[in-house]
Short mmCIF file of C-alpha atoms in Angstrom, two decimals:
data_model
loop_
_atom_site.label_atom_id
_atom_site.label_comp_id
_atom_site.label_asym_id
_atom_site.label_seq_id
_atom_site.Cartn_x
_atom_site.Cartn_y
_atom_site.Cartn_z
CA MET Z 1106 -1.58 5.76 46.98
CA LEU Z 1107 -1.88 7.32 43.57
CA TYR Z 1108 0.96 6.60 41.04
CA PHE Z 1109 1.52 8.95 38.09
CA MET Z 1110 4.27 6.94 36.43
CA ASN Z 1111 2.35 6.72 33.11
CA ASP Z 1112 -1.18 6.47 31.81
CA TYR Z 1113 -1.15 2.73 31.04
CA SER Z 1114 0.28 0.93 34.10
CA GLU Z 1115 -3.03 -0.86 34.96
CA GLY Z 1116 -4.88 -3.46 32.92
CA ALA Z 1117 -8.07 -1.99 31.62
CA HIS Z 1118 -11.44 -0.64 32.68
CA PRO Z 1119 -13.46 -3.26 34.55
CA ARG Z 1120 -16.27 -3.09 32.02
CA ILE Z 1121 -13.82 -4.07 29.21
CA ILE Z 1122 -12.61 -7.07 31.20
CA GLU Z 1123 -16.29 -8.08 31.89
CA ALA Z 1124 -17.09 -7.85 28.21
CA LEU Z 1125 -14.13 -9.97 27.24
CA THR Z 1126 -15.07 -12.64 29.80
CA LYS Z 1127 -18.54 -12.94 28.45
CA THR Z 1128 -17.48 -13.20 24.78
CA ASN Z 1129 -14.34 -15.19 25.44
CA MET Z 1130 -15.55 -18.43 23.84
CA GLU Z 1131 -17.20 -16.97 20.85
CA GLN Z 1132 -15.56 -17.84 17.48
CA HIS Z 1133 -14.83 -15.16 14.92
CA VAL Z 1134 -12.83 -14.50 11.85
CA GLY Z 1135 -9.43 -12.88 12.41
CA TYR Z 1136 -7.49 -9.92 11.05
CA GLY Z 1137 -10.04 -7.24 12.17
CA LEU Z 1138 -12.85 -8.52 10.19
CA ASP Z 1139 -15.06 -9.84 13.00
CA ASP Z 1140 -18.46 -8.35 13.93
CA TYR Z 1141 -17.10 -6.48 16.95
CA CYS Z 1142 -14.32 -4.78 14.96
CA GLU Z 1143 -16.71 -3.92 12.16
CA ASN Z 1144 -19.16 -2.41 14.76
CA ALA Z 1145 -16.31 -0.39 16.29
CA LYS Z 1146 -15.33 0.97 12.82
CA ASP Z 1147 -18.99 1.91 12.11
CA LEU Z 1148 -19.19 3.77 15.52
CA ILE Z 1149 -16.09 5.72 14.79
CA LYS Z 1150 -17.25 6.69 11.31
CA LYS Z 1151 -20.50 7.96 12.81
CA ARG Z 1152 -18.93 9.84 15.55
CA ILE Z 1153 -16.64 11.82 13.23
CA GLY Z 1154 -19.44 12.35 10.71
CA GLN Z 1155 -17.65 10.80 7.74
CA LEU Z 1156 -18.84 7.35 6.56
CA ASP Z 1157 -16.39 7.13 3.65
CA VAL Z 1158 -13.20 7.12 5.79
CA ASP Z 1159 -11.08 3.98 6.27
CA VAL Z 1160 -10.61 2.71 9.86
CA HIS Z 1161 -7.92 0.16 10.73
CA LEU Z 1162 -7.72 -1.25 14.29
CA LEU Z 1163 -4.12 -1.78 15.34
CA VAL Z 1164 -2.30 -2.78 18.53
CA ALA Z 1165 -0.12 0.10 19.74
CA GLY Z 1166 0.96 3.72 19.05
CA THR Z 1167 4.46 3.03 17.64
CA GLN Z 1168 3.16 0.27 15.39
CA THR Z 1169 0.44 2.59 14.13
CA ASN Z 1170 2.87 5.37 13.39
CA ILE Z 1171 5.34 3.05 11.59
CA ILE Z 1172 2.60 1.50 9.45
CA ALA Z 1173 0.97 4.86 8.59
CA ILE Z 1174 3.96 7.00 7.96
CA SER Z 1175 5.97 4.38 6.05
CA SER Z 1176 2.91 3.62 3.79
CA PHE Z 1177 2.11 7.28 3.09
CA LEU Z 1178 5.68 8.27 2.02
CA ARG Z 1179 7.87 7.42 -0.98
CA PRO Z 1180 11.31 6.21 -0.13
CA TYR Z 1181 12.97 9.67 -0.52
CA GLU Z 1182 10.34 11.58 1.45
CA ALA Z 1183 10.54 12.76 5.04
CA VAL Z 1184 8.47 13.67 8.04
CA ILE Z 1185 8.39 17.13 9.77
CA SER Z 1186 8.10 16.98 13.50
CA THR Z 1187 9.05 18.80 16.60
CA GLU Z 1188 12.16 17.62 18.38
CA LEU Z 1189 9.87 16.66 21.19
CA GLY Z 1190 7.56 14.51 19.06
CA HIS Z 1191 6.88 11.01 20.16
CA ILE Z 1192 8.37 9.63 16.89
CA SER Z 1193 11.51 11.68 17.63
CA VAL Z 1194 12.23 10.72 21.19
CA HIS Z 1195 10.14 7.82 22.31
CA GLU Z 1196 10.08 5.25 19.41
CA THR Z 1197 13.72 4.10 19.25
CA GLY Z 1198 14.22 5.39 15.80
CA ALA Z 1199 11.31 3.41 14.41
CA ILE Z 1200 10.48 5.80 11.57
CA GLU Z 1201 14.11 6.18 10.58
CA ALA Z 1202 14.43 2.40 10.55
CA THR Z 1203 11.92 2.27 7.74
CA GLY Z 1204 14.13 4.66 5.74
CA HIS Z 1205 12.32 7.93 6.32
CA LYS Z 1206 14.32 10.88 7.88
CA ILE Z 1207 12.56 12.94 10.65
CA ILE Z 1208 13.22 16.67 10.20
CA GLU Z 1209 13.16 17.89 13.77
CA MET Z 1210 12.14 21.44 14.58
CA PRO Z 1211 12.91 23.19 17.93
CA SER Z 1212 9.98 23.55 20.28
CA ALA Z 1213 9.69 24.58 23.90
CA ASP Z 1214 6.08 23.50 24.32
CA GLY Z 1215 5.81 20.52 22.00
CA LEU Z 1216 3.60 22.42 19.44
CA LEU Z 1217 4.50 22.60 15.75
CA LYS Z 1218 3.92 25.99 14.16
CA PRO Z 1219 3.31 26.98 10.49
CA GLU Z 1220 6.66 28.83 10.36
CA ASP Z 1221 8.46 25.59 11.39
CA ILE Z 1222 6.96 23.85 8.40
CA ASP Z 1223 8.30 26.72 6.12
CA LYS Z 1224 11.76 26.47 7.72
CA ALA Z 1225 11.84 22.78 7.19
CA CYS Z 1226 10.71 22.95 3.53
CA ASN Z 1227 13.00 25.90 2.78
CA SER Z 1228 16.02 23.98 4.05
CA HIS Z 1229 15.42 20.95 1.85
CA VAL Z 1230 15.32 22.23 -1.67
CA ASP Z 1231 16.93 19.81 -4.07
CA GLU Z 1232 17.52 16.14 -4.90
CA HIS Z 1233 20.55 15.89 -2.68
CA MET Z 1234 18.26 16.11 0.32
CA VAL Z 1235 15.15 14.29 1.56
CA LEU Z 1236 11.82 15.78 0.45
CA PRO Z 1237 9.42 16.91 3.18
CA ARG Z 1238 6.07 15.31 2.57
CA LEU Z 1239 4.30 14.71 5.87
CA VAL Z 1240 3.71 16.79 8.96
CA TYR Z 1241 3.50 14.89 12.22
CA ILE Z 1242 1.79 16.34 15.23
CA SER Z 1243 0.31 14.85 18.40
CA ASP Z 1244 -2.56 15.92 20.57
CA ALA Z 1245 -1.94 16.05 23.44
CA THR Z 1246 1.85 16.57 22.99
CA GLU Z 1247 4.63 14.87 25.01
CA MET Z 1248 4.66 18.14 26.95
CA GLY Z 1249 1.01 18.01 27.86
CA SER Z 1250 0.09 20.96 25.50
CA ILE Z 1251 -2.88 20.83 23.22
CA TYR Z 1252 -3.71 22.46 19.84
CA THR Z 1253 -6.51 24.94 19.47
CA LYS Z 1254 -8.81 24.77 16.42
CA ALA Z 1255 -7.13 28.00 15.09
CA GLN Z 1256 -3.75 26.43 15.42
CA LEU Z 1257 -4.75 23.24 13.63
CA GLU Z 1258 -6.38 25.21 10.89
CA ALA Z 1259 -3.23 27.32 10.44
CA ILE Z 1260 -1.19 24.03 10.11
CA ARG Z 1261 -3.68 22.64 7.65
CA LYS Z 1262 -3.53 25.82 5.50
CA LYS Z 1263 0.34 25.68 5.52
CA CYS Z 1264 0.28 22.01 4.57
CA ASP Z 1265 -1.95 22.79 1.64
CA GLU Z 1266 0.28 25.54 0.51
CA ARG Z 1267 3.31 23.24 0.67
CA GLY Z 1268 1.66 20.07 -0.71
CA LEU Z 1269 2.10 18.12 2.50
CA TYR Z 1270 0.06 15.43 4.28
CA LEU Z 1271 -1.02 16.18 7.88
CA TYR Z 1272 -0.98 13.28 10.23
CA LEU Z 1273 -2.08 13.54 13.91
CA ASP Z 1274 -0.89 11.09 16.53
CA GLY Z 1275 -3.77 10.55 18.81
CA ALA Z 1276 -2.38 8.35 21.59
CA ARG Z 1277 -3.67 10.78 24.19
CA LEU Z 1278 -6.41 12.25 22.04
CA ALA Z 1279 -9.08 11.55 24.58
CA THR Z 1280 -7.06 13.54 27.10
CA ALA Z 1281 -6.79 16.45 24.78
CA LEU Z 1282 -10.45 16.43 23.77
CA THR Z 1283 -11.66 16.46 27.41
CA CYS Z 1284 -9.28 19.18 28.52
CA ASP Z 1285 -11.07 22.30 29.85
CA ASP Z 1286 -9.14 24.60 27.50
CA ASN Z 1287 -9.90 22.44 24.40
CA ASP Z 1288 -12.03 23.84 21.60
CA LEU Z 1289 -11.42 21.07 19.01
CA THR Z 1290 -13.88 18.30 18.36
CA ILE Z 1291 -13.00 14.92 16.82
CA LYS Z 1292 -15.11 16.05 13.73
CA ASP Z 1293 -12.83 19.03 13.45
CA ILE Z 1294 -9.72 16.74 13.54
CA ALA Z 1295 -11.27 14.51 10.79
CA GLU Z 1296 -11.90 17.54 8.57
CA LEU Z 1297 -8.51 19.12 9.01
CA THR Z 1298 -6.21 16.08 8.84
CA ASP Z 1299 -5.34 13.56 6.12
CA ALA Z 1300 -5.09 10.71 8.72
CA PHE Z 1301 -5.12 10.43 12.49
CA TYR Z 1302 -5.48 7.78 15.07
CA ILE Z 1303 -7.64 7.43 18.19
CA GLY Z 1304 -5.58 6.00 21.06
CA GLY Z 1305 -7.02 3.26 23.24
CA THR Z 1306 -3.92 1.92 25.13
CA LYS Z 1307 -3.51 5.15 27.06
CA ASN Z 1308 -7.24 5.62 27.61
CA GLY Z 1309 -8.39 2.67 29.65
CA MET Z 1310 -8.21 -0.11 27.06
CA LEU Z 1311 -6.06 -3.25 27.29
CA PHE Z 1312 -4.48 -2.09 24.01
CA GLY Z 1313 -5.46 -0.74 20.72
CA GLU Z 1314 -5.47 2.27 18.43
CA ALA Z 1315 -7.88 3.14 15.57
CA LEU Z 1316 -6.08 4.54 12.53
CA VAL Z 1317 -8.51 6.72 10.53
CA ILE Z 1318 -7.63 7.60 6.96
CA ILE Z 1319 -9.56 10.48 5.42
CA ASN Z 1320 -7.41 11.32 2.34
CA THR Z 1321 -8.45 8.83 -0.47
CA LYS Z 1322 -4.86 9.01 -1.90
CA LEU Z 1323 -3.66 7.27 1.38
CA LYS Z 1324 -6.18 4.45 1.52
CA PRO Z 1325 -5.01 1.88 -1.05
CA TYR Z 1326 -3.25 -1.28 0.14
CA MET Z 1327 -3.15 -0.24 3.82
CA ARG Z 1328 -4.17 -3.87 4.80
CA HIS Z 1329 -1.16 -5.08 2.93
CA ALA Z 1330 1.10 -2.68 4.86
CA ILE Z 1331 -0.41 -3.79 8.16
CA LYS Z 1332 0.10 -7.39 7.54
CA GLN Z 1333 3.65 -6.87 6.29
CA ARG Z 1334 4.59 -5.04 9.53
CA GLY Z 1335 2.95 -7.51 11.84
#
């Protein structure tokens, strides 16, 4: 019988379990500085075609979103997301718990549009309100929809016009990239976002997400932020 309850009910791909068994008694330094982690980071950098990005290996999607978003924003800054975004409906208020408001925009298909960004910014105009600073999208979305290259380029253009960061939640990025209708590549995503993460938990791994930071302004002290938030 096939179960479609979620995409992470099982343990992991058998090859992962086999590799873990073989290396179980090896001794390594911790905190993501071992040879295996460094090799994984290098492979990601080569695959996206940018060797100067920062890659941080984290445990789960919610943790990755908390660490990234709270680190990228000043205390009075906010996130723009659809009302169906994972940070809006499936993370128990985790982002708000860090002090950052989520400005939720209506969406029937889970996709954020450039005009949504304009509406969010135009409705937050003075010091009595939070300041929109980061746009959050996910690919694939909670509704199963995916972004086209043209759509992502349009969002990037709008973010540049508004002085906003663009962050892509990639918990199901492998699903999106292998979809028949997809025309985006992981290199496109690295070129069009300020930061994104590659999901492993929902794609056959025991756990794990790889946070990729492209924008140099967002790189400093990220390891401090990771340690502070566990």
